[in-house]
CSV table of C-alpha atoms in Angstrom, one decimal:
chain,number,residue,atom,x,y,z
A,1,MET,CA,-18.7,22.5,0.6
A,2,PRO,CA,-16.5,20.2,1.9
A,3,ILE,CA,-15.6,16.7,-0.1
A,4,ARG,CA,-18.4,14.1,1.7
A,5,LEU,CA,-17.7,11.4,-1.4
A,6,ILE,CA,-14.2,10.1,-2.4
A,7,VAL,CA,-14.9,8.0,-5.5
A,8,GLY,CA,-12.2,5.6,-7.0
A,9,LEU,CA,-12.6,4.8,-10.3
A,10,GLY,CA,-11.4,0.9,-12.1
A,11,ASN,CA,-12.8,-2.2,-13.2
A,12,PRO,CA,-13.2,-5.0,-10.7
A,13,GLY,CA,-11.6,-8.6,-10.9
A,14,GLN,CA,-8.1,-9.7,-10.4
A,15,GLU,CA,-7.6,-9.3,-14.2
A,16,TYR,CA,-7.8,-5.7,-14.0
A,17,GLU,CA,-6.4,-4.9,-10.5
A,18,GLN,CA,-2.9,-3.8,-11.8
A,19,THR,CA,-4.2,-2.3,-15.3
A,20,ARG,CA,-3.6,1.9,-15.5
A,21,HIS,CA,-7.6,1.7,-15.8
A,22,ASN,CA,-7.5,1.1,-11.8
A,23,ALA,CA,-5.5,4.3,-10.1
A,24,GLY,CA,-8.8,5.7,-9.1
A,25,PHE,CA,-8.8,2.3,-6.9
A,26,TRP,CA,-5.8,2.5,-6.1
A,27,LEU,CA,-5.9,5.8,-4.6
A,28,VAL,CA,-8.9,4.9,-2.7
A,29,ASP,CA,-7.5,1.3,-1.6
A,30,GLU,CA,-4.0,3.3,0.0
A,31,LEU,CA,-6.6,6.2,1.3
A,32,ALA,CA,-8.9,3.2,3.3
A,33,ARG,CA,-5.2,1.4,4.5
A,34,SER,CA,-4.0,4.6,5.8
A,35,THR,CA,-7.6,6.1,7.6
A,36,PRO,CA,-8.0,4.4,11.1
A,37,ARG,CA,-10.4,1.7,11.8
A,38,CYS,CA,-11.3,2.1,7.9
A,39,HIS,CA,-12.3,-1.0,5.7
A,40,LEU,CA,-13.7,-1.1,2.4
A,41,SER,CA,-16.8,-3.9,2.3
A,42,ARG,CA,-19.0,-5.0,0.1
A,43,GLU,CA,-22.2,-2.7,-0.1
A,44,SER,CA,-24.7,-4.2,-2.8
A,45,LYS,CA,-27.4,-1.7,-2.6
A,46,TYR,CA,-24.7,0.8,-4.0
A,47,HIS,CA,-23.2,-2.2,-6.2
A,48,ALA,CA,-19.8,-1.3,-4.4
A,49,LEU,CA,-17.1,-1.5,-2.1
A,50,ALA,CA,-17.6,1.2,0.5
A,51,ALA,CA,-16.5,2.6,3.5
A,52,LYS,CA,-18.0,5.4,6.2
A,53,THR,CA,-14.9,7.0,7.9
A,54,THR,CA,-14.0,10.4,9.2
A,55,ILE,CA,-11.0,12.7,7.8
A,56,ALA,CA,-10.0,16.1,9.3
A,57,GLY,CA,-13.2,15.6,11.4
A,58,GLN,CA,-15.4,15.0,8.4
A,59,GLU,CA,-17.9,12.4,7.8
A,60,VAL,CA,-16.8,11.1,4.2
A,61,TRP,CA,-17.9,8.1,2.3
A,62,LEU,CA,-15.0,6.2,0.3
A,63,LEU,CA,-16.7,4.3,-2.8
A,64,GLU,CA,-15.3,1.9,-5.3
A,65,PRO,CA,-17.8,0.7,-7.9
A,66,GLN,CA,-18.0,-2.8,-8.9
A,67,THR,CA,-20.3,-2.3,-11.8
A,68,PHE,CA,-17.2,-1.9,-14.5
A,69,MET,CA,-15.8,1.1,-15.4
A,70,ASN,CA,-18.9,2.2,-17.8
A,71,ARG,CA,-21.1,1.7,-15.4
A,72,SER,CA,-19.9,3.8,-12.5
A,73,GLY,CA,-22.8,6.1,-12.3
A,74,GLN,CA,-25.0,3.5,-11.2
A,75,SER,CA,-23.2,3.0,-7.9
A,76,VAL,CA,-22.3,6.9,-7.4
A,77,GLY,CA,-25.9,8.1,-8.2
A,78,ALA,CA,-27.3,5.5,-5.6
A,79,LEU,CA,-25.1,6.4,-2.7
A,80,ALA,CA,-24.9,10.3,-3.6
A,81,ARG,CA,-29.0,10.1,-3.6
A,82,PHE,CA,-29.4,8.1,-0.6
A,83,TYR,CA,-27.3,10.2,1.4
A,84,LYS,CA,-28.0,13.9,-0.1
A,85,ILE,CA,-24.6,14.6,-1.2
A,86,LEU,CA,-24.6,16.9,-3.9
A,87,PRO,CA,-22.3,17.2,-7.2
A,88,ASP,CA,-19.7,19.7,-5.4
A,89,GLU,CA,-19.2,17.8,-2.5
A,90,ILE,CA,-17.9,14.9,-4.8
A,91,LEU,CA,-14.4,13.9,-5.8
A,92,VAL,CA,-13.7,11.1,-8.4
A,93,ALA,CA,-10.1,9.7,-8.6
A,94,HIS,CA,-9.6,8.5,-12.0
A,95,ASP,CA,-6.7,7.6,-14.6
A,96,GLU,CA,-6.0,10.5,-17.0
A,97,LEU,CA,-4.3,10.0,-20.4
A,98,ASP,CA,-3.4,13.7,-20.7
A,99,ILE,CA,-1.1,13.6,-18.0
A,100,PRO,CA,2.3,12.0,-17.6
A,101,PRO,CA,2.7,9.6,-14.9
A,102,GLY,CA,4.1,11.2,-11.8
A,103,ILE,CA,1.7,14.1,-11.6
A,104,ALA,CA,-2.0,14.5,-10.1
A,105,LYS,CA,-4.3,17.3,-11.3
A,106,LEU,CA,-7.8,18.7,-9.3
A,107,LYS,CA,-10.3,20.3,-11.4
A,108,LYS,CA,-13.8,21.0,-10.8
A,109,GLY,CA,-16.4,20.0,-14.1
A,110,GLY,CA,-15.4,19.8,-17.4
A,111,SER,CA,-16.1,17.3,-19.9
A,112,SER,CA,-15.5,13.7,-19.6
A,113,GLY,CA,-12.2,13.5,-22.1
A,114,GLY,CA,-13.8,10.0,-23.3
A,115,HIS,CA,-13.5,8.7,-20.1
A,116,ASN,CA,-16.3,6.1,-19.9
A,117,GLY,CA,-16.3,6.2,-16.0
A,118,LEU,CA,-16.8,9.8,-15.9
A,119,LYS,CA,-19.3,10.1,-18.8
A,120,ASP,CA,-21.6,7.3,-17.0
A,121,ILE,CA,-21.4,9.8,-13.2
A,122,THR,CA,-21.9,12.9,-15.5
A,123,ALA,CA,-25.0,11.1,-16.4
A,124,ALA,CA,-26.1,9.7,-13.2
A,125,LEU,CA,-25.4,13.3,-11.5
A,126,GLY,CA,-27.1,15.0,-14.5
A,127,THR,CA,-24.2,17.6,-14.2
A,128,GLN,CA,-20.4,17.6,-14.8
A,129,ASP,CA,-20.1,19.8,-11.7
A,130,TYR,CA,-18.3,17.6,-9.5
A,131,TRP,CA,-14.4,17.3,-8.7
A,132,ARG,CA,-11.9,15.3,-10.6
A,133,LEU,CA,-8.5,13.9,-9.3
A,134,ARG,CA,-6.6,13.3,-12.1
A,135,ILE,CA,-4.1,10.6,-11.8
A,136,GLY,CA,-1.7,11.0,-15.0
A,137,ILE,CA,-0.8,7.4,-16.4
A,138,GLY,CA,0.6,9.0,-20.3
A,139,HIS,CA,-0.7,8.3,-23.3
A,140,PRO,CA,0.6,5.6,-25.5
A,141,ARG,CA,1.5,7.9,-28.3
A,142,THR,CA,3.6,10.4,-26.1
A,143,LEU,CA,5.1,7.3,-24.3
A,144,ASN,CA,6.3,6.0,-27.8
A,145,LEU,CA,4.2,3.2,-27.6
A,146,GLN,CA,2.3,1.4,-30.8
A,147,GLN,CA,-0.6,0.5,-28.6
A,148,ALA,CA,-4.4,1.4,-28.7
A,149,VAL,CA,-5.5,3.4,-26.0
A,150,VAL,CA,-8.1,0.7,-25.0
A,151,ASP,CA,-5.4,-1.7,-24.9
A,152,PHE,CA,-2.8,0.8,-23.0
A,153,VAL,CA,-5.9,1.6,-20.3
A,154,LEU,CA,-5.8,-2.0,-19.7
A,155,HIS,CA,-2.3,-3.0,-19.4
A,156,ARG,CA,0.0,-2.7,-16.2
A,157,PRO,CA,1.9,0.5,-16.1
A,158,ARG,CA,5.6,-0.5,-17.3
A,159,LYS,CA,8.4,-0.8,-14.6
A,160,GLU,CA,9.6,2.7,-14.9
A,161,GLU,CA,5.8,4.0,-14.5
A,162,GLN,CA,4.9,2.7,-11.7
A,163,PRO,CA,6.9,4.3,-9.1
A,164,LEU,CA,6.0,7.6,-10.7
A,165,ILE,CA,1.9,6.9,-10.6
A,166,ASP,CA,2.5,5.8,-7.1
A,167,GLU,CA,4.3,8.8,-6.1
A,168,ALA,CA,1.6,10.9,-7.9
A,169,ILE,CA,-1.0,8.7,-5.2
A,170,ALA,CA,1.0,9.9,-2.2
A,171,LYS,CA,1.1,13.6,-3.3
A,172,SER,CA,-2.7,13.1,-3.7
A,173,LEU,CA,-3.4,11.5,-0.7
A,174,SER,CA,-1.6,14.4,1.0
A,175,ILE,CA,-4.4,17.4,0.0
A,176,ILE,CA,-7.4,14.7,0.8
A,177,PRO,CA,-7.6,16.4,4.5
A,178,LEU,CA,-7.6,19.8,3.1
A,179,LEU,CA,-10.4,18.8,0.4
A,180,CYS,CA,-12.2,17.4,3.1
A,181,GLU,CA,-12.2,20.7,5.0
A,182,GLY,CA,-13.2,22.4,2.1
A,183,ASN,CA,-10.1,24.3,1.2
A,184,PHE,CA,-10.1,23.7,-2.6
A,185,ASN,CA,-7.5,26.5,-3.6
A,186,ALA,CA,-4.6,25.5,-0.9
A,187,ALA,CA,-5.4,21.7,-1.8
A,188,ALA,CA,-4.8,22.7,-6.0
A,189,MET,CA,-1.7,24.7,-4.8
A,190,LYS,CA,-0.3,21.7,-2.7
A,191,LEU,CA,-0.8,19.4,-5.2
A,192,HIS,CA,0.0,21.3,-8.7
A,193,THR,CA,3.5,23.2,-7.0
A,194,VAL,CA,6.3,21.0,-8.3
A,195,GLU,CA,8.9,20.3,-5.8
A,196,LYS,CA,12.2,21.8,-6.7
């Protein structure tokens, strides 16, 4: 099953634009920018910014829910139901506390790990069996920061972290065509291989 819907998670509004929690938005923004004739525009029936485009010869929807993180499922569920997109044809890009900046990982299913956006999408789809592109932002404890998680995700990455996150997003973008062809093994291998 090729990917037919790529969702980036984040919070709408200028005050959140540069925060770690918006890493999923950053990926979809970059994907839209690098795809010819692809412009995200407001789609009120999906409570989102959305665009239909072609990647690797496949028709794919890009989606950025504008409902705030903990209501992301409202948007994802509405578009998936309307276009009859199955959970295993959906890729959700999101910030991941358990992975250090500079690394991104692909996985299918599993728990939400406390991520409210994933929790709401799982509830809306009625299953955990959709693909996730986990963009590492690190954890305040592993980064030696005395900061609560909720505060940490709603702040900008530090100067030294931003280029690493950007690098992980760039590497993630390079596997999107493989995902849209349904070639998940090759995509995972390419993403998870550390270049020497």
